[in-house]
Amino acid sequence: MSEAADVLYANARVATLADGYGIIEDGAVAVRAGRIAWVGTRAEAPPAVSTHDCGGLWLTPGLVDCHTHVVYAGNRSDEWEARLNGATYEDIARAGGGIMSTVRATRAASEDELLRASLPRIRALLAEGVTTLEIKSGYGLDLETEAKMLRVARRVGELLPVDVCTTFLGAHALPPEYAGRADDYIDMLCGEMLPALAAQRLVDAVDAFCERIGFSHDQTARVFDVARRLGLPVKLHAEQLSDQGGAALVARYGGLSADHLEWLSEEGVAAMARAGTVAVLLPGAYYFLRETRMPPLAQLRAAGVPIAVATDCNPGTSPMTSLLLAMNMACTLWRLTPLEALRGATVHAARALGLSDVGTLAPGQRADFAFWDIARPADLAYAIGANPCRGVVRAGVWRDRVS
Ligand code: DI6
Ligand code: FE
């Protein structure tokens, strides 16, 4: 290193996650101009303008939540309570509930109200060391409201110390105005909505819900064709409730990720491995829906598919604002190892967003890291309901725990 670093974070126990946990006892990280300049043992540390004593805390890459629907208005605990009192999902849907109740509330909210409703959830994620966050649209289902959701997502990244990646999920559900005319809705989405939102630079990636109760394989392919023409990467809610061949479809488009995957087939696994598509596992939805079919972990491992873990934070199937809890659930419910869970919320989650400069601690990476009061890295997935995060450095700037 030719010039002195800006800050040396010293006296830390470092898990770089560059290879396995990548543990460096008595470690230090040097930061210059918002990037990591150097990582190693304190004894070999380069000169720095100032030194921050980490007091022996553990230091990991900032966490990456790569699948959320965290921007929405309203609340669906009433439906959840009704279901626990015996109502069926169909009763609720017939009464205008389910996704449509969130669509109505999100359409009715002003942009400021939508932001205000979403911030507490996002603050909760950030308080646990999240420094990169994906946010999907998909509760607007018309141009105006999808744009409003994506603008709110962009504003979150300006207001809070977090990098936000936006995802357009217009093909999430069929809006009531298009009842019985799903192909017409997809025509409008492909011809008007997605091109307009892309022109406003509101879209970093494109997603769809490929499912019997969502959109078909062919309708999803039409959305992906437009994304490709616009130069936008794709990802997919695939094989959550049934096998629709969605993972192979998104892999064919060189997709960043296929998400959920409880019903993933062997052909799907092979297609993902060939394309380098990340498997994003969402144990919160599996838990909340009391699902029993597990994603095919052994096959994913054997094929070398990178595995990520995310919250899927949404009001219907995963009202969860804790990525650490998602990691715990992935281990307890599906037998991920604590190392897989941590790599799933850092390195592999970054890859699922197409980001190569976050998710590990290495020279040249963004200086995004979190400090933890833990005995060893496995504690991040082990503890339930604890928050051992003691602070975050994001883009080289220290912040205390967000609360
Ligand atoms: N899969 C899900 O589990 C959520 N969306 C999706 O595509 C459900 C979203 C909701 O119920 O609000
Ligand atoms: Fe989702």
mmCIF file of C-alpha atoms in Angstrom, residues 95-348:
data_model
loop_
_atom_site.group_PDB
_atom_site.id
_atom_site.type_symbol
_atom_site.label_atom_id
_atom_site.label_comp_id
_atom_site.label_asym_id
_atom_site.label_seq_id
_atom_site.Cartn_x
_atom_site.Cartn_y
_atom_site.Cartn_z
ATOM 1 C CA ALA A 95 -63.634 -11.343 0.820
ATOM 2 C CA GLY A 96 -60.976 -9.365 -1.093
ATOM 3 C CA GLY A 97 -58.108 -10.262 1.240
ATOM 4 C CA GLY A 98 -54.672 -11.727 0.631
ATOM 5 C CA ILE A 99 -52.261 -9.963 -1.714
ATOM 6 C CA MET A 100 -55.125 -7.745 -2.940
ATOM 7 C CA SER A 101 -55.636 -6.213 0.485
ATOM 8 C CA THR A 102 -51.968 -5.133 0.445
ATOM 9 C CA VAL A 103 -52.388 -3.862 -3.127
ATOM 10 C CA ARG A 104 -55.375 -1.727 -2.072
ATOM 11 C CA ALA A 105 -53.524 -0.292 0.934
ATOM 12 C CA THR A 106 -50.385 0.378 -1.111
ATOM 13 C CA ARG A 107 -52.351 2.085 -3.895
ATOM 14 C CA ALA A 108 -54.180 4.248 -1.342
ATOM 15 C CA ALA A 109 -51.028 5.363 0.519
ATOM 16 C CA SER A 110 -49.214 8.539 -0.486
ATOM 17 C CA GLU A 111 -45.544 8.172 -1.272
ATOM 18 C CA ASP A 112 -44.618 9.653 2.125
ATOM 19 C CA GLU A 113 -47.055 7.367 3.946
ATOM 20 C CA LEU A 114 -45.621 4.351 2.153
ATOM 21 C CA LEU A 115 -42.114 5.379 3.150
ATOM 22 C CA ARG A 116 -43.175 5.992 6.754
ATOM 23 C CA ALA A 117 -44.883 2.585 6.960
ATOM 24 C CA SER A 118 -41.810 0.811 5.592
ATOM 25 C CA LEU A 119 -39.013 2.506 7.542
ATOM 26 C CA PRO A 120 -39.478 0.675 10.878
ATOM 27 C CA ARG A 121 -39.156 -2.687 9.130
ATOM 28 C CA ILE A 122 -36.055 -1.563 7.280
ATOM 29 C CA ARG A 123 -34.532 -0.122 10.467
ATOM 30 C CA ALA A 124 -35.052 -3.502 12.137
ATOM 31 C CA LEU A 125 -33.127 -5.227 9.331
ATOM 32 C CA LEU A 126 -30.335 -2.649 9.508
ATOM 33 C CA ALA A 127 -30.066 -2.973 13.293
ATOM 34 C CA GLU A 128 -28.846 -6.525 12.672
ATOM 35 C CA GLY A 129 -25.960 -5.538 10.454
ATOM 36 C CA VAL A 130 -27.617 -5.434 7.019
ATOM 37 C CA THR A 131 -25.731 -3.047 4.708
ATOM 38 C CA THR A 132 -27.205 -4.136 1.340
ATOM 39 C CA LEU A 133 -30.918 -4.669 0.789
ATOM 40 C CA GLU A 134 -33.014 -5.791 -2.142
ATOM 41 C CA ILE A 135 -36.539 -4.332 -2.319
ATOM 42 C CA LYS A 136 -39.208 -5.560 -4.735
ATOM 43 C CA SER A 137 -42.259 -3.781 -6.109
ATOM 44 C CA GLY A 138 -45.333 -5.906 -6.786
ATOM 45 C CA TYR A 139 -48.076 -4.470 -4.554
ATOM 46 C CA GLY A 140 -49.015 -1.782 -7.071
ATOM 47 C CA LEU A 141 -49.768 -3.769 -10.233
ATOM 48 C CA ASP A 142 -50.353 -0.510 -12.108
ATOM 49 C CA LEU A 143 -47.741 1.857 -13.475
ATOM 50 C CA GLU A 144 -48.367 4.631 -11.004
ATOM 51 C CA THR A 145 -48.172 2.498 -7.862
ATOM 52 C CA GLU A 146 -45.288 0.306 -9.030
ATOM 53 C CA ALA A 147 -43.357 3.539 -9.719
ATOM 54 C CA LYS A 148 -44.290 4.867 -6.275
ATOM 55 C CA MET A 149 -43.010 1.695 -4.580
ATOM 56 C CA LEU A 150 -39.726 1.806 -6.495
ATOM 57 C CA ARG A 151 -39.224 5.514 -5.762
ATOM 58 C CA VAL A 152 -39.747 4.771 -2.062
ATOM 59 C CA ALA A 153 -37.155 1.993 -2.313
ATOM 60 C CA ARG A 154 -34.679 4.437 -3.866
ATOM 61 C CA ARG A 155 -35.425 6.994 -1.118
ATOM 62 C CA VAL A 156 -34.682 4.371 1.542
ATOM 63 C CA GLY A 157 -31.161 4.127 0.111
ATOM 64 C CA GLU A 158 -30.767 7.908 0.337
ATOM 65 C CA LEU A 159 -32.181 8.237 3.868
ATOM 66 C CA LEU A 160 -30.601 5.270 5.605
ATOM 67 C CA PRO A 161 -27.072 3.859 5.593
ATOM 68 C CA VAL A 162 -27.837 0.981 3.253
ATOM 69 C CA ASP A 163 -27.367 0.195 -0.437
ATOM 70 C CA VAL A 164 -30.697 -0.665 -2.029
ATOM 71 C CA CYS A 165 -31.127 -2.831 -5.142
ATOM 72 C CA THR A 166 -34.600 -2.451 -6.656
ATOM 73 C CA THR A 167 -36.500 -5.273 -8.350
ATOM 74 C CA PHE A 168 -39.608 -4.865 -10.518
ATOM 75 C CA LEU A 169 -42.161 -7.553 -9.610
ATOM 76 C CA GLY A 170 -45.135 -6.347 -11.668
ATOM 77 C CA ALA A 171 -45.880 -10.007 -12.498
ATOM 78 C CA HIS A 172 -46.660 -10.811 -8.846
ATOM 79 C CA ALA A 173 -50.448 -11.170 -9.000
ATOM 80 C CA LEU A 174 -53.261 -10.316 -11.392
ATOM 81 C CA PRO A 175 -54.874 -6.962 -10.500
ATOM 82 C CA PRO A 176 -58.707 -6.995 -10.267
ATOM 83 C CA GLU A 177 -59.052 -4.686 -13.309
ATOM 84 C CA TYR A 178 -57.587 -7.533 -15.409
ATOM 85 C CA ALA A 179 -59.575 -10.413 -13.848
ATOM 86 C CA GLY A 180 -59.727 -13.275 -16.357
ATOM 87 C CA ARG A 181 -57.323 -11.435 -18.705
ATOM 88 C CA ALA A 182 -53.855 -12.383 -17.508
ATOM 89 C CA ASP A 183 -52.374 -12.229 -21.017
ATOM 90 C CA ASP A 184 -53.693 -8.684 -21.473
ATOM 91 C CA TYR A 185 -52.043 -7.686 -18.190
ATOM 92 C CA ILE A 186 -48.730 -9.188 -19.330
ATOM 93 C CA ASP A 187 -49.108 -7.315 -22.671
ATOM 94 C CA MET A 188 -49.517 -4.047 -20.773
ATOM 95 C CA LEU A 189 -46.649 -4.911 -18.402
ATOM 96 C CA CYS A 190 -44.304 -5.721 -21.301
ATOM 97 C CA GLY A 191 -45.417 -2.913 -23.597
ATOM 98 C CA GLU A 192 -45.859 -0.055 -21.146
ATOM 99 C CA MET A 193 -45.103 -0.621 -17.485
ATOM 100 C CA LEU A 194 -41.634 -2.170 -17.532
ATOM 101 C CA PRO A 195 -40.212 0.036 -20.333
ATOM 102 C CA ALA A 196 -41.498 3.175 -18.576
ATOM 103 C CA LEU A 197 -40.046 2.194 -15.191
ATOM 104 C CA ALA A 198 -36.729 1.200 -16.768
ATOM 105 C CA ALA A 199 -36.582 4.578 -18.560
ATOM 106 C CA GLN A 200 -36.979 6.248 -15.143
ATOM 107 C CA ARG A 201 -34.026 4.206 -13.912
ATOM 108 C CA LEU A 202 -36.123 2.710 -11.134
ATOM 109 C CA VAL A 203 -35.365 -0.935 -11.962
ATOM 110 C CA ASP A 204 -32.151 -2.844 -11.206
ATOM 111 C CA ALA A 205 -33.595 -6.318 -11.904
ATOM 112 C CA VAL A 206 -36.832 -8.027 -12.980
ATOM 113 C CA ASP A 207 -38.684 -10.775 -11.086
ATOM 114 C CA ALA A 208 -41.973 -12.674 -11.515
ATOM 115 C CA PHE A 209 -44.113 -15.141 -9.553
ATOM 116 C CA CYS A 210 -44.206 -18.269 -11.744
ATOM 117 C CA GLU A 211 -46.896 -20.395 -10.122
ATOM 118 C CA ARG A 212 -50.390 -21.780 -10.703
ATOM 119 C CA ILE A 213 -51.728 -18.878 -8.625
ATOM 120 C CA GLY A 214 -49.259 -16.465 -10.260
ATOM 121 C CA PHE A 215 -48.122 -16.391 -13.884
ATOM 122 C CA SER A 216 -47.397 -19.199 -16.322
ATOM 123 C CA HIS A 217 -44.069 -20.305 -17.711
ATOM 124 C CA ASP A 218 -44.900 -18.596 -21.055
ATOM 125 C CA GLN A 219 -46.069 -15.365 -19.475
ATOM 126 C CA THR A 220 -42.891 -15.284 -17.365
ATOM 127 C CA ALA A 221 -40.769 -15.848 -20.493
ATOM 128 C CA ARG A 222 -42.433 -12.855 -22.165
ATOM 129 C CA VAL A 223 -41.530 -10.639 -19.203
ATOM 130 C CA PHE A 224 -37.953 -11.930 -19.312
ATOM 131 C CA ASP A 225 -37.697 -11.220 -23.060
ATOM 132 C CA VAL A 226 -38.483 -7.559 -22.392
ATOM 133 C CA ALA A 227 -36.014 -7.462 -19.487
ATOM 134 C CA ARG A 228 -33.329 -8.860 -21.783
ATOM 135 C CA ARG A 229 -34.093 -6.252 -24.442
ATOM 136 C CA LEU A 230 -33.764 -3.539 -21.793
ATOM 137 C CA GLY A 231 -30.487 -5.004 -20.523
ATOM 138 C CA LEU A 232 -31.910 -5.848 -17.077
ATOM 139 C CA PRO A 233 -30.961 -9.020 -15.171
ATOM 140 C CA VAL A 234 -33.730 -11.421 -14.162
ATOM 141 C CA LYS A 235 -34.580 -13.589 -11.150
ATOM 142 C CA LEU A 236 -37.664 -15.658 -10.315
ATOM 143 C CA HIS A 237 -40.008 -16.796 -7.541
ATOM 144 C CA ALA A 238 -39.746 -20.414 -8.661
ATOM 145 C CA GLU A 239 -40.995 -23.782 -7.455
ATOM 146 C CA GLN A 240 -42.454 -22.395 -4.198
ATOM 147 C CA LEU A 241 -45.769 -24.291 -4.235
ATOM 148 C CA SER A 242 -45.398 -26.540 -7.292
ATOM 149 C CA ASP A 243 -42.878 -27.466 -9.984
ATOM 150 C CA GLN A 244 -43.454 -25.143 -12.945
ATOM 151 C CA GLY A 245 -39.974 -25.514 -14.449
ATOM 152 C CA GLY A 246 -39.297 -21.950 -13.344
ATOM 153 C CA ALA A 247 -35.722 -22.513 -12.178
ATOM 154 C CA ALA A 248 -34.721 -23.937 -15.573
ATOM 155 C CA LEU A 249 -36.498 -21.031 -17.270
ATOM 156 C CA VAL A 250 -34.680 -18.337 -15.293
ATOM 157 C CA ALA A 251 -31.397 -20.222 -15.748
ATOM 158 C CA ARG A 252 -31.976 -20.175 -19.520
ATOM 159 C CA TYR A 253 -31.997 -16.369 -19.314
ATOM 160 C CA GLY A 254 -28.746 -16.418 -17.329
ATOM 161 C CA GLY A 255 -30.745 -15.328 -14.255
ATOM 162 C CA LEU A 256 -29.130 -14.051 -11.078
ATOM 163 C CA SER A 257 -31.226 -16.258 -8.811
ATOM 164 C CA ALA A 258 -34.138 -18.650 -8.460
ATOM 165 C CA ASP A 259 -35.901 -18.162 -5.139
ATOM 166 C CA HIS A 260 -37.921 -20.446 -2.766
ATOM 167 C CA LEU A 261 -37.314 -23.773 -4.631
ATOM 168 C CA GLU A 262 -39.099 -26.207 -2.303
ATOM 169 C CA TRP A 263 -40.390 -28.082 -5.421
ATOM 170 C CA LEU A 264 -37.163 -27.797 -7.430
ATOM 171 C CA SER A 265 -36.523 -30.798 -9.723
ATOM 172 C CA GLU A 266 -33.218 -32.432 -10.593
ATOM 173 C CA GLU A 267 -33.334 -30.833 -14.044
ATOM 174 C CA GLY A 268 -33.840 -27.483 -12.353
ATOM 175 C CA VAL A 269 -30.777 -28.028 -10.161
ATOM 176 C CA ALA A 270 -28.667 -28.986 -13.186
ATOM 177 C CA ALA A 271 -29.832 -25.962 -15.196
ATOM 178 C CA MET A 272 -29.014 -23.622 -12.294
ATOM 179 C CA ALA A 273 -25.565 -25.173 -11.873
ATOM 180 C CA ARG A 274 -24.801 -24.723 -15.574
ATOM 181 C CA ALA A 275 -25.952 -21.095 -15.600
ATOM 182 C CA GLY A 276 -24.397 -20.122 -12.243
ATOM 183 C CA THR A 277 -27.843 -19.101 -10.943
ATOM 184 C CA VAL A 278 -27.936 -18.683 -7.135
ATOM 185 C CA ALA A 279 -30.498 -20.645 -5.069
ATOM 186 C CA VAL A 280 -32.119 -18.137 -2.684
ATOM 187 C CA LEU A 281 -33.743 -20.028 0.197
ATOM 188 C CA LEU A 282 -36.542 -18.350 2.159
ATOM 189 C CA PRO A 283 -37.249 -20.299 5.344
ATOM 190 C CA GLY A 284 -39.543 -17.593 6.760
ATOM 191 C CA ALA A 285 -42.259 -18.331 4.183
ATOM 192 C CA TYR A 286 -41.831 -22.099 4.639
ATOM 193 C CA TYR A 287 -42.257 -21.642 8.398
ATOM 194 C CA PHE A 288 -45.148 -19.186 8.289
ATOM 195 C CA LEU A 289 -47.102 -21.293 5.757
ATOM 196 C CA ARG A 290 -46.282 -24.455 7.720
ATOM 197 C CA GLU A 291 -44.928 -26.053 4.555
ATOM 198 C CA THR A 292 -43.377 -29.511 4.809
ATOM 199 C CA ARG A 293 -41.517 -30.014 1.549
ATOM 200 C CA MET A 294 -37.904 -28.921 1.876
ATOM 201 C CA PRO A 295 -35.714 -27.509 -0.898
ATOM 202 C CA PRO A 296 -33.350 -30.227 -2.263
ATOM 203 C CA LEU A 297 -30.268 -29.170 -0.322
ATOM 204 C CA ALA A 298 -28.198 -32.284 -0.947
ATOM 205 C CA GLN A 299 -28.639 -31.934 -4.721
ATOM 206 C CA LEU A 300 -27.882 -28.210 -4.647
ATOM 207 C CA ARG A 301 -24.690 -28.886 -2.692
ATOM 208 C CA ALA A 302 -23.656 -31.785 -4.926
ATOM 209 C CA ALA A 303 -24.137 -29.656 -8.044
ATOM 210 C CA GLY A 304 -22.193 -26.762 -6.518
ATOM 211 C CA VAL A 305 -25.086 -24.275 -6.767
ATOM 212 C CA PRO A 306 -24.366 -21.247 -4.534
ATOM 213 C CA ILE A 307 -26.967 -21.029 -1.758
ATOM 214 C CA ALA A 308 -28.232 -17.741 -0.311
ATOM 215 C CA VAL A 309 -30.652 -17.098 2.562
ATOM 216 C CA ALA A 310 -33.025 -14.109 2.788
ATOM 217 C CA THR A 311 -36.011 -12.888 4.819
ATOM 218 C CA ASP A 312 -38.655 -12.583 2.031
ATOM 219 C CA CYS A 313 -40.088 -9.927 4.387
ATOM 220 C CA ASN A 314 -43.729 -9.520 3.253
ATOM 221 C CA PRO A 315 -47.107 -9.154 4.988
ATOM 222 C CA GLY A 316 -48.666 -12.381 3.685
ATOM 223 C CA THR A 317 -46.199 -15.221 3.989
ATOM 224 C CA SER A 318 -43.117 -14.003 5.858
ATOM 225 C CA PRO A 319 -43.722 -11.067 8.192
ATOM 226 C CA MET A 320 -40.106 -11.259 9.331
ATOM 227 C CA THR A 321 -37.641 -8.420 9.804
ATOM 228 C CA SER A 322 -34.673 -10.457 11.008
ATOM 229 C CA LEU A 323 -32.079 -11.897 8.651
ATOM 230 C CA LEU A 324 -30.383 -13.559 11.635
ATOM 231 C CA LEU A 325 -33.653 -15.399 12.339
ATOM 232 C CA ALA A 326 -33.842 -16.479 8.681
ATOM 233 C CA MET A 327 -30.325 -17.907 9.089
ATOM 234 C CA ASN A 328 -31.379 -19.738 12.253
ATOM 235 C CA MET A 329 -34.469 -21.164 10.533
ATOM 236 C CA ALA A 330 -32.414 -22.319 7.547
ATOM 237 C CA CYS A 331 -30.224 -24.287 9.961
ATOM 238 C CA THR A 332 -32.922 -25.655 12.274
ATOM 239 C CA LEU A 333 -35.553 -26.418 9.621
ATOM 240 C CA TRP A 334 -33.357 -27.476 6.714
ATOM 241 C CA ARG A 335 -30.009 -28.363 8.257
ATOM 242 C CA LEU A 336 -27.892 -25.744 6.582
ATOM 243 C CA THR A 337 -24.646 -25.452 8.480
ATOM 244 C CA PRO A 338 -24.024 -22.156 10.308
ATOM 245 C CA LEU A 339 -21.226 -21.490 7.813
ATOM 246 C CA GLU A 340 -23.593 -22.033 4.866
ATOM 247 C CA ALA A 341 -26.149 -19.730 6.497
ATOM 248 C CA LEU A 342 -23.567 -16.970 7.024
ATOM 249 C CA ARG A 343 -22.151 -17.310 3.516
ATOM 250 C CA GLY A 344 -25.775 -17.347 2.363
ATOM 251 C CA ALA A 345 -26.391 -13.938 3.926
ATOM 252 C CA THR A 346 -23.119 -12.424 2.667
ATOM 253 C CA VAL A 347 -21.077 -13.803 -0.256
ATOM 254 C CA HIS A 348 -23.833 -15.719 -1.998
#
